Amino acid sequence: MEQCILLKYGELILKGLNKGRFEKLLLDHIRAAIAPYGDFSVYTMQSAVYVEAKSGATCDFEGAYEAAKKVFGIAALSLCALCPKDMDAIKATAADFLADRLRQVKTFKVEAKRADKRFPLGSPQISAELGGYLLQQFPHLKVDVHNPDMIVVAEIRDQKACVHEASEKGAGGLPVGANGKAMLLISGGIDSPVAGYMMMKRGMTVDCVHFESFPYTSEAAREKVLTLASELTEYCGKIKVHVISLTHIQEELRDNCQEDYFTLLLRRFMMRCAAALAKQQDCIALVTGESVGQVASQTMEALGVTENGIELPVLRPVIGMDKEEIIRISR
């Protein structure tokens, strides 16, 4: 049986003359993500991306499917069986490809999508004919059009027909690299990795900078940051993490400033150092995980002071979220 992964565009479909650039980035990311799972052909047609095994190649479609779920720019995806655009072939393929799942459920419905309008049957006729055949092959099933256990989808596309379960939601957003590069200030918490994830979803490439104060901070703290950054690589491919020591600055502030201003001044130095590094690395913005009022140093006044004096824009994608919302995204 011939299989493929069918990937549907999200925002890319709205792009104009620069759509080709976004598509190229998306295809490059898909190819990189699925490369460990076999030798695939990846191409676009009818505002969708097809991932098929090259002739003679043995491919792990399930592994590639899971990897493709984390590629930004994909709104929905399906693991499909391909067959000729003929109702007998569509019925036989659906019964074979979806047999295991159909045996596990009690109710189902069929949805048909006729992208090729030359196909002689309309969508309601395709649904009725395929549904009737599946009821014959799996007598325990019942049709439930309102709340089915399973949705069987038959798509009549330009070259072939596709049969699959209801599409799963993809990562969404825009392909990484479509909107420039930013420097993420990353700590050992979850707020900053979530902020980085959200900017990647908007098409930004991200480098990270972590500030340590050895011996006041431990080697374990650095390793935790590297672990968090490695989690993000599943969505962007690779991340460069810069580590800057603030020990000398921290000691000077301790000895020479009022205690009430210590944290605020230290964070201001972090922003200045991050901005200087960002310019060296050709980044066009800083990204932080700051949320208004979450801690004492994240009042509106404090946020204004910490970014005053740097030229780059500071992006704060979690600025209006509470902790539960941030935790939900991190999970």
Short mmCIF file of N, CA and C in Angstrom, two decimals, residues 52-192:
data_model
loop_
_atom_site.label_atom_id
_atom_site.label_comp_id
_atom_site.label_asym_id
_atom_site.label_seq_id
_atom_site.Cartn_x
_atom_site.Cartn_y
_atom_site.Cartn_z
N GLU A 52 6.35 11.61 0.50
CA GLU A 52 6.22 10.25 0.00
C GLU A 52 7.59 9.57 0.00
N ALA A 53 7.60 8.25 0.11
CA ALA A 53 8.85 7.50 0.03
C ALA A 53 9.36 7.52 -1.41
N LYS A 54 10.65 7.73 -1.56
CA LYS A 54 11.25 7.64 -2.88
C LYS A 54 11.23 6.18 -3.35
N SER A 55 11.31 6.01 -4.64
CA SER A 55 11.21 4.67 -5.23
C SER A 55 12.23 3.72 -4.60
N GLY A 56 11.73 2.61 -4.08
CA GLY A 56 12.60 1.59 -3.50
C GLY A 56 13.04 1.86 -2.07
N ALA A 57 12.71 3.03 -1.52
CA ALA A 57 13.16 3.38 -0.17
C ALA A 57 12.26 2.76 0.89
N THR A 58 12.87 2.36 2.00
CA THR A 58 12.12 1.89 3.17
C THR A 58 12.06 3.03 4.18
N CYS A 59 10.86 3.47 4.51
CA CYS A 59 10.70 4.66 5.34
C CYS A 59 9.82 4.39 6.55
N ASP A 60 10.13 5.06 7.64
CA ASP A 60 9.32 5.00 8.85
C ASP A 60 8.34 6.17 8.81
N PHE A 61 7.15 5.93 8.28
CA PHE A 61 6.18 7.01 8.13
C PHE A 61 5.66 7.51 9.47
N GLU A 62 5.51 6.63 10.44
CA GLU A 62 5.00 7.06 11.74
C GLU A 62 6.01 7.96 12.45
N GLY A 63 7.30 7.62 12.36
CA GLY A 63 8.33 8.47 12.95
C GLY A 63 8.39 9.83 12.27
N ALA A 64 8.32 9.83 10.94
CA ALA A 64 8.34 11.08 10.18
C ALA A 64 7.11 11.92 10.50
N TYR A 65 5.98 11.27 10.68
CA TYR A 65 4.74 11.97 10.99
C TYR A 65 4.86 12.70 12.34
N GLU A 66 5.41 12.03 13.35
CA GLU A 66 5.58 12.65 14.67
C GLU A 66 6.55 13.82 14.58
N ALA A 67 7.61 13.69 13.78
CA ALA A 67 8.58 14.78 13.63
C ALA A 67 7.94 15.97 12.92
N ALA A 68 7.11 15.71 11.94
CA ALA A 68 6.47 16.79 11.17
C ALA A 68 5.50 17.60 12.01
N LYS A 69 4.98 17.01 13.07
CA LYS A 69 4.06 17.72 13.96
C LYS A 69 4.71 18.95 14.59
N LYS A 70 6.03 18.96 14.68
CA LYS A 70 6.75 20.03 15.37
C LYS A 70 7.37 21.05 14.41
N VAL A 71 6.99 20.98 13.14
CA VAL A 71 7.51 21.93 12.15
C VAL A 71 6.55 23.11 12.05
N PHE A 72 7.04 24.29 12.39
CA PHE A 72 6.20 25.49 12.31
C PHE A 72 5.88 25.81 10.84
N GLY A 73 4.64 26.26 10.63
CA GLY A 73 4.17 26.56 9.29
C GLY A 73 3.13 25.58 8.80
N ILE A 74 2.94 24.48 9.54
CA ILE A 74 1.97 23.45 9.17
C ILE A 74 0.75 23.58 10.07
N ALA A 75 -0.41 23.75 9.47
CA ALA A 75 -1.64 23.90 10.24
C ALA A 75 -2.26 22.57 10.62
N ALA A 76 -2.19 21.58 9.72
CA ALA A 76 -2.79 20.28 9.97
C ALA A 76 -2.05 19.22 9.16
N LEU A 77 -2.11 17.98 9.61
CA LEU A 77 -1.42 16.91 8.90
C LEU A 77 -2.15 15.58 9.08
N SER A 78 -1.94 14.71 8.11
CA SER A 78 -2.60 13.41 8.11
C SER A 78 -1.64 12.36 7.56
N LEU A 79 -1.70 11.17 8.14
CA LEU A 79 -1.00 10.02 7.58
C LEU A 79 -1.99 9.30 6.68
N CYS A 80 -1.69 9.23 5.39
CA CYS A 80 -2.67 8.80 4.39
C CYS A 80 -2.22 7.55 3.64
N ALA A 81 -3.21 6.91 3.05
CA ALA A 81 -2.97 5.89 2.03
C ALA A 81 -3.40 6.48 0.69
N LEU A 82 -2.59 6.27 -0.34
CA LEU A 82 -2.88 6.79 -1.67
C LEU A 82 -3.44 5.68 -2.55
N CYS A 83 -4.31 6.07 -3.46
CA CYS A 83 -4.88 5.10 -4.39
C CYS A 83 -5.37 5.83 -5.63
N PRO A 84 -5.70 5.10 -6.70
CA PRO A 84 -6.25 5.76 -7.89
C PRO A 84 -7.59 6.42 -7.59
N LYS A 85 -7.94 7.38 -8.42
CA LYS A 85 -9.21 8.11 -8.23
C LYS A 85 -10.36 7.30 -8.82
N ASP A 86 -10.66 6.23 -8.11
CA ASP A 86 -11.71 5.31 -8.52
C ASP A 86 -12.41 4.83 -7.25
N MET A 87 -13.73 4.81 -7.23
CA MET A 87 -14.46 4.50 -6.00
C MET A 87 -14.15 3.11 -5.48
N ASP A 88 -14.00 2.13 -6.37
CA ASP A 88 -13.67 0.78 -5.90
C ASP A 88 -12.31 0.78 -5.20
N ALA A 89 -11.35 1.49 -5.77
CA ALA A 89 -10.02 1.57 -5.15
C ALA A 89 -10.08 2.32 -3.83
N ILE A 90 -10.85 3.40 -3.79
CA ILE A 90 -10.97 4.19 -2.56
C ILE A 90 -11.60 3.35 -1.45
N LYS A 91 -12.64 2.59 -1.77
CA LYS A 91 -13.31 1.77 -0.75
C LYS A 91 -12.38 0.68 -0.22
N ALA A 92 -11.70 -0.01 -1.13
CA ALA A 92 -10.80 -1.08 -0.71
C ALA A 92 -9.63 -0.54 0.11
N THR A 93 -9.10 0.60 -0.31
CA THR A 93 -7.96 1.20 0.42
C THR A 93 -8.38 1.64 1.81
N ALA A 94 -9.53 2.27 1.95
CA ALA A 94 -10.01 2.72 3.25
C ALA A 94 -10.21 1.55 4.20
N ALA A 95 -10.84 0.48 3.71
CA ALA A 95 -11.10 -0.68 4.56
C ALA A 95 -9.81 -1.35 5.01
N ASP A 96 -8.80 -1.37 4.14
CA ASP A 96 -7.52 -1.99 4.47
C ASP A 96 -6.68 -1.09 5.37
N PHE A 97 -6.51 0.16 4.98
CA PHE A 97 -5.61 1.08 5.70
C PHE A 97 -6.13 1.41 7.10
N LEU A 98 -7.43 1.54 7.25
CA LEU A 98 -8.01 1.97 8.54
C LEU A 98 -8.63 0.82 9.32
N ALA A 99 -8.36 -0.42 8.91
CA ALA A 99 -9.02 -1.58 9.51
C ALA A 99 -8.81 -1.67 11.02
N ASP A 100 -7.57 -1.51 11.48
CA ASP A 100 -7.29 -1.65 12.91
C ASP A 100 -8.09 -0.64 13.74
N ARG A 101 -8.11 0.60 13.28
CA ARG A 101 -8.84 1.64 14.01
C ARG A 101 -10.34 1.42 13.93
N LEU A 102 -10.85 0.99 12.79
CA LEU A 102 -12.28 0.78 12.64
C LEU A 102 -12.77 -0.35 13.54
N ARG A 103 -11.91 -1.33 13.79
CA ARG A 103 -12.29 -2.43 14.69
C ARG A 103 -12.35 -1.98 16.15
N GLN A 104 -11.65 -0.91 16.47
CA GLN A 104 -11.58 -0.46 17.86
C GLN A 104 -12.72 0.49 18.24
N VAL A 105 -13.41 1.06 17.27
CA VAL A 105 -14.43 2.07 17.55
C VAL A 105 -15.83 1.49 17.31
N LYS A 106 -16.82 2.22 17.80
CA LYS A 106 -18.21 1.79 17.64
C LYS A 106 -18.96 2.64 16.63
N THR A 107 -18.60 3.91 16.52
CA THR A 107 -19.30 4.80 15.61
C THR A 107 -18.31 5.54 14.72
N PHE A 108 -18.78 5.94 13.54
CA PHE A 108 -17.91 6.67 12.61
C PHE A 108 -18.78 7.51 11.69
N LYS A 109 -18.10 8.39 10.96
CA LYS A 109 -18.74 9.07 9.84
C LYS A 109 -17.69 9.29 8.76
N VAL A 110 -18.15 9.54 7.56
CA VAL A 110 -17.24 9.76 6.43
C VAL A 110 -17.37 11.20 5.96
N GLU A 111 -16.22 11.83 5.72
CA GLU A 111 -16.18 13.16 5.12
C GLU A 111 -15.42 13.06 3.80
N ALA A 112 -15.94 13.68 2.77
CA ALA A 112 -15.29 13.67 1.46
C ALA A 112 -14.91 15.09 1.05
N LYS A 113 -13.74 15.22 0.45
CA LYS A 113 -13.26 16.51 -0.04
C LYS A 113 -12.84 16.33 -1.49
N ARG A 114 -13.55 17.00 -2.39
CA ARG A 114 -13.33 16.80 -3.83
C ARG A 114 -12.60 18.01 -4.39
N ALA A 115 -11.26 18.02 -4.22
CA ALA A 115 -10.46 19.11 -4.78
C ALA A 115 -10.45 19.06 -6.31
N ASP A 116 -10.50 17.86 -6.85
CA ASP A 116 -10.57 17.69 -8.31
C ASP A 116 -12.05 17.64 -8.71
N LYS A 117 -12.55 18.74 -9.23
CA LYS A 117 -13.98 18.84 -9.56
C LYS A 117 -14.37 18.01 -10.79
N ARG A 118 -13.38 17.43 -11.46
CA ARG A 118 -13.69 16.57 -12.61
C ARG A 118 -14.15 15.18 -12.17
N PHE A 119 -13.94 14.86 -10.91
CA PHE A 119 -14.36 13.54 -10.42
C PHE A 119 -15.89 13.43 -10.54
N PRO A 120 -16.40 12.33 -11.09
CA PRO A 120 -17.82 12.26 -11.43
C PRO A 120 -18.78 12.33 -10.25
N LEU A 121 -18.37 11.92 -9.06
CA LEU A 121 -19.27 11.94 -7.91
C LEU A 121 -19.02 13.18 -7.06
N GLY A 122 -20.08 13.73 -6.50
CA GLY A 122 -19.93 14.84 -5.58
C GLY A 122 -19.56 14.35 -4.18
N SER A 123 -19.21 15.27 -3.31
CA SER A 123 -18.78 14.91 -1.96
C SER A 123 -19.83 14.11 -1.20
N PRO A 124 -21.14 14.49 -1.22
CA PRO A 124 -22.14 13.69 -0.50
C PRO A 124 -22.25 12.27 -1.05
N GLN A 125 -22.12 12.10 -2.35
CA GLN A 125 -22.20 10.77 -2.94
C GLN A 125 -21.00 9.91 -2.55
N ILE A 126 -19.82 10.53 -2.55
CA ILE A 126 -18.60 9.80 -2.14
C ILE A 126 -18.76 9.33 -0.69
N SER A 127 -19.22 10.22 0.18
CA SER A 127 -19.38 9.88 1.59
C SER A 127 -20.37 8.74 1.77
N ALA A 128 -21.49 8.81 1.07
CA ALA A 128 -22.52 7.79 1.21
C ALA A 128 -22.03 6.43 0.73
N GLU A 129 -21.37 6.42 -0.43
CA GLU A 129 -20.92 5.15 -1.00
C GLU A 129 -19.82 4.52 -0.15
N LEU A 130 -18.86 5.34 0.29
CA LEU A 130 -17.78 4.80 1.12
C LEU A 130 -18.32 4.37 2.48
N GLY A 131 -19.20 5.16 3.07
CA GLY A 131 -19.77 4.79 4.36
C GLY A 131 -20.53 3.48 4.31
N GLY A 132 -21.33 3.30 3.24
CA GLY A 132 -22.08 2.06 3.08
C GLY A 132 -21.16 0.85 2.96
N TYR A 133 -20.08 1.00 2.22
CA TYR A 133 -19.12 -0.10 2.06
C TYR A 133 -18.48 -0.46 3.40
N LEU A 134 -18.08 0.55 4.19
CA LEU A 134 -17.44 0.27 5.47
C LEU A 134 -18.41 -0.40 6.44
N LEU A 135 -19.68 -0.06 6.38
CA LEU A 135 -20.68 -0.72 7.23
C LEU A 135 -20.80 -2.20 6.86
N GLN A 136 -20.66 -2.53 5.60
CA GLN A 136 -20.70 -3.92 5.17
C GLN A 136 -19.47 -4.69 5.67
N GLN A 137 -18.31 -4.03 5.60
CA GLN A 137 -17.06 -4.68 5.97
C GLN A 137 -16.88 -4.80 7.48
N PHE A 138 -17.48 -3.87 8.22
CA PHE A 138 -17.34 -3.85 9.68
C PHE A 138 -18.75 -3.76 10.29
N PRO A 139 -19.45 -4.87 10.40
CA PRO A 139 -20.86 -4.86 10.78
C PRO A 139 -21.14 -4.31 12.18
N HIS A 140 -20.12 -4.27 13.04
CA HIS A 140 -20.34 -3.74 14.40
C HIS A 140 -20.48 -2.22 14.42
N LEU A 141 -20.09 -1.55 13.33
CA LEU A 141 -20.08 -0.09 13.31
C LEU A 141 -21.48 0.49 13.12
N LYS A 142 -21.65 1.70 13.66
CA LYS A 142 -22.84 2.50 13.41
C LYS A 142 -22.41 3.89 12.97
N VAL A 143 -23.24 4.54 12.20
CA VAL A 143 -22.95 5.91 11.75
C VAL A 143 -23.44 6.90 12.78
N ASP A 144 -22.59 7.85 13.12
CA ASP A 144 -22.96 8.95 14.02
C ASP A 144 -22.36 10.22 13.42
N VAL A 145 -23.18 11.04 12.81
CA VAL A 145 -22.67 12.22 12.11
C VAL A 145 -22.40 13.39 13.06
N HIS A 146 -22.86 13.29 14.31
CA HIS A 146 -22.70 14.41 15.25
C HIS A 146 -21.51 14.23 16.19
N ASN A 147 -21.32 13.04 16.73
CA ASN A 147 -20.24 12.83 17.69
C ASN A 147 -19.61 11.44 17.50
N PRO A 148 -19.00 11.21 16.34
CA PRO A 148 -18.46 9.88 16.05
C PRO A 148 -17.17 9.59 16.80
N ASP A 149 -16.91 8.31 17.03
CA ASP A 149 -15.62 7.92 17.62
C ASP A 149 -14.48 8.15 16.62
N MET A 150 -14.80 8.10 15.35
CA MET A 150 -13.77 8.20 14.31
C MET A 150 -14.34 8.85 13.06
N ILE A 151 -13.52 9.67 12.43
CA ILE A 151 -13.90 10.29 11.15
C ILE A 151 -12.99 9.73 10.06
N VAL A 152 -13.62 9.18 9.03
CA VAL A 152 -12.88 8.69 7.86
C VAL A 152 -12.97 9.76 6.77
N VAL A 153 -11.81 10.14 6.24
CA VAL A 153 -11.76 11.21 5.24
C VAL A 153 -11.26 10.65 3.92
N ALA A 154 -11.97 10.97 2.87
CA ALA A 154 -11.54 10.63 1.51
C ALA A 154 -11.36 11.95 0.74
N GLU A 155 -10.16 12.18 0.25
CA GLU A 155 -9.86 13.39 -0.51
C GLU A 155 -9.55 13.03 -1.96
N ILE A 156 -10.24 13.68 -2.86
CA ILE A 156 -9.97 13.49 -4.29
C ILE A 156 -9.11 14.67 -4.73
N ARG A 157 -7.80 14.41 -4.86
CA ARG A 157 -6.88 15.47 -5.22
C ARG A 157 -6.47 15.32 -6.69
N ASP A 158 -5.58 16.18 -7.16
CA ASP A 158 -5.29 16.24 -8.60
C ASP A 158 -4.78 14.92 -9.17
N GLN A 159 -3.79 14.32 -8.51
CA GLN A 159 -3.16 13.14 -9.08
C GLN A 159 -3.76 11.84 -8.57
N LYS A 160 -4.06 11.78 -7.27
CA LYS A 160 -4.54 10.55 -6.66
C LYS A 160 -5.60 10.87 -5.61
N ALA A 161 -6.18 9.82 -5.06
CA ALA A 161 -7.09 9.96 -3.93
C ALA A 161 -6.32 9.63 -2.64
N CYS A 162 -6.68 10.30 -1.56
CA CYS A 162 -6.08 10.07 -0.25
C CYS A 162 -7.16 9.62 0.73
N VAL A 163 -6.82 8.63 1.53
CA VAL A 163 -7.74 8.15 2.57
C VAL A 163 -7.02 8.25 3.91
N HIS A 164 -7.69 8.83 4.90
CA HIS A 164 -7.05 9.00 6.21
C HIS A 164 -8.09 9.28 7.28
N GLU A 165 -7.63 9.26 8.53
CA GLU A 165 -8.48 9.71 9.63
C GLU A 165 -8.52 11.24 9.63
N ALA A 166 -9.35 11.80 10.50
CA ALA A 166 -9.41 13.26 10.61
C ALA A 166 -8.03 13.82 10.87
N SER A 167 -7.71 14.94 10.23
CA SER A 167 -6.39 15.55 10.35
C SER A 167 -6.11 15.97 11.78
N GLU A 168 -4.84 15.89 12.17
CA GLU A 168 -4.40 16.39 13.46
C GLU A 168 -3.90 17.83 13.31
N LYS A 169 -3.98 18.57 14.38
CA LYS A 169 -3.50 19.94 14.36
C LYS A 169 -1.98 19.95 14.32
N GLY A 170 -1.42 20.79 13.46
CA GLY A 170 0.03 20.94 13.38
C GLY A 170 0.54 22.01 14.32
N ALA A 171 1.83 22.35 14.19
CA ALA A 171 2.44 23.35 15.08
C ALA A 171 1.96 24.76 14.78
N GLY A 172 1.46 25.00 13.56
CA GLY A 172 0.96 26.32 13.20
C GLY A 172 2.08 27.33 12.98
N GLY A 173 1.71 28.60 12.92
CA GLY A 173 2.68 29.67 12.80
C GLY A 173 3.31 29.77 11.43
N LEU A 174 4.56 30.25 11.41
CA LEU A 174 5.32 30.48 10.18
C LEU A 174 6.65 29.73 10.26
N PRO A 175 7.24 29.38 9.13
CA PRO A 175 8.51 28.64 9.16
C PRO A 175 9.61 29.44 9.87
N VAL A 176 10.39 28.74 10.68
CA VAL A 176 11.49 29.39 11.39
C VAL A 176 12.46 29.99 10.38
N GLY A 177 12.85 31.24 10.61
CA GLY A 177 13.75 31.93 9.70
C GLY A 177 13.06 32.90 8.77
N ALA A 178 11.72 32.89 8.77
CA ALA A 178 10.99 33.77 7.87
C ALA A 178 10.97 35.21 8.34
N ASN A 179 11.22 35.44 9.63
CA ASN A 179 11.10 36.79 10.18
C ASN A 179 12.33 37.24 10.97
N GLY A 180 13.51 36.85 10.52
CA GLY A 180 14.72 37.36 11.15
C GLY A 180 15.16 36.54 12.36
N LYS A 181 16.12 37.12 13.08
CA LYS A 181 16.78 36.41 14.18
C LYS A 181 16.73 37.26 15.44
N ALA A 182 16.51 36.62 16.58
CA ALA A 182 16.42 37.31 17.87
C ALA A 182 17.33 36.63 18.89
N MET A 183 17.66 37.38 19.94
CA MET A 183 18.46 36.85 21.04
C MET A 183 17.54 36.66 22.25
N LEU A 184 17.41 35.41 22.69
CA LEU A 184 16.55 35.07 23.83
C LEU A 184 17.36 35.05 25.11
N LEU A 185 16.94 35.82 26.10
CA LEU A 185 17.55 35.76 27.42
C LEU A 185 16.92 34.58 28.14
N ILE A 186 17.70 33.52 28.33
CA ILE A 186 17.16 32.28 28.87
C ILE A 186 17.68 32.01 30.28
N SER A 187 16.76 31.70 31.17
CA SER A 187 17.11 31.37 32.55
C SER A 187 16.82 29.89 32.77
N GLY A 188 16.80 29.47 34.01
CA GLY A 188 16.50 28.07 34.31
C GLY A 188 15.03 27.79 34.52
N GLY A 189 14.18 28.82 34.34
CA GLY A 189 12.74 28.62 34.51
C GLY A 189 12.07 28.26 33.20
N ILE A 190 10.73 28.26 33.20
CA ILE A 190 10.00 27.87 31.99
C ILE A 190 9.55 29.08 31.18
N ASP A 191 9.51 30.27 31.80
CA ASP A 191 8.97 31.44 31.09
C ASP A 191 9.78 31.77 29.84
N SER A 192 11.10 31.81 29.97
CA SER A 192 11.92 32.21 28.82
C SER A 192 11.91 31.16 27.70
#
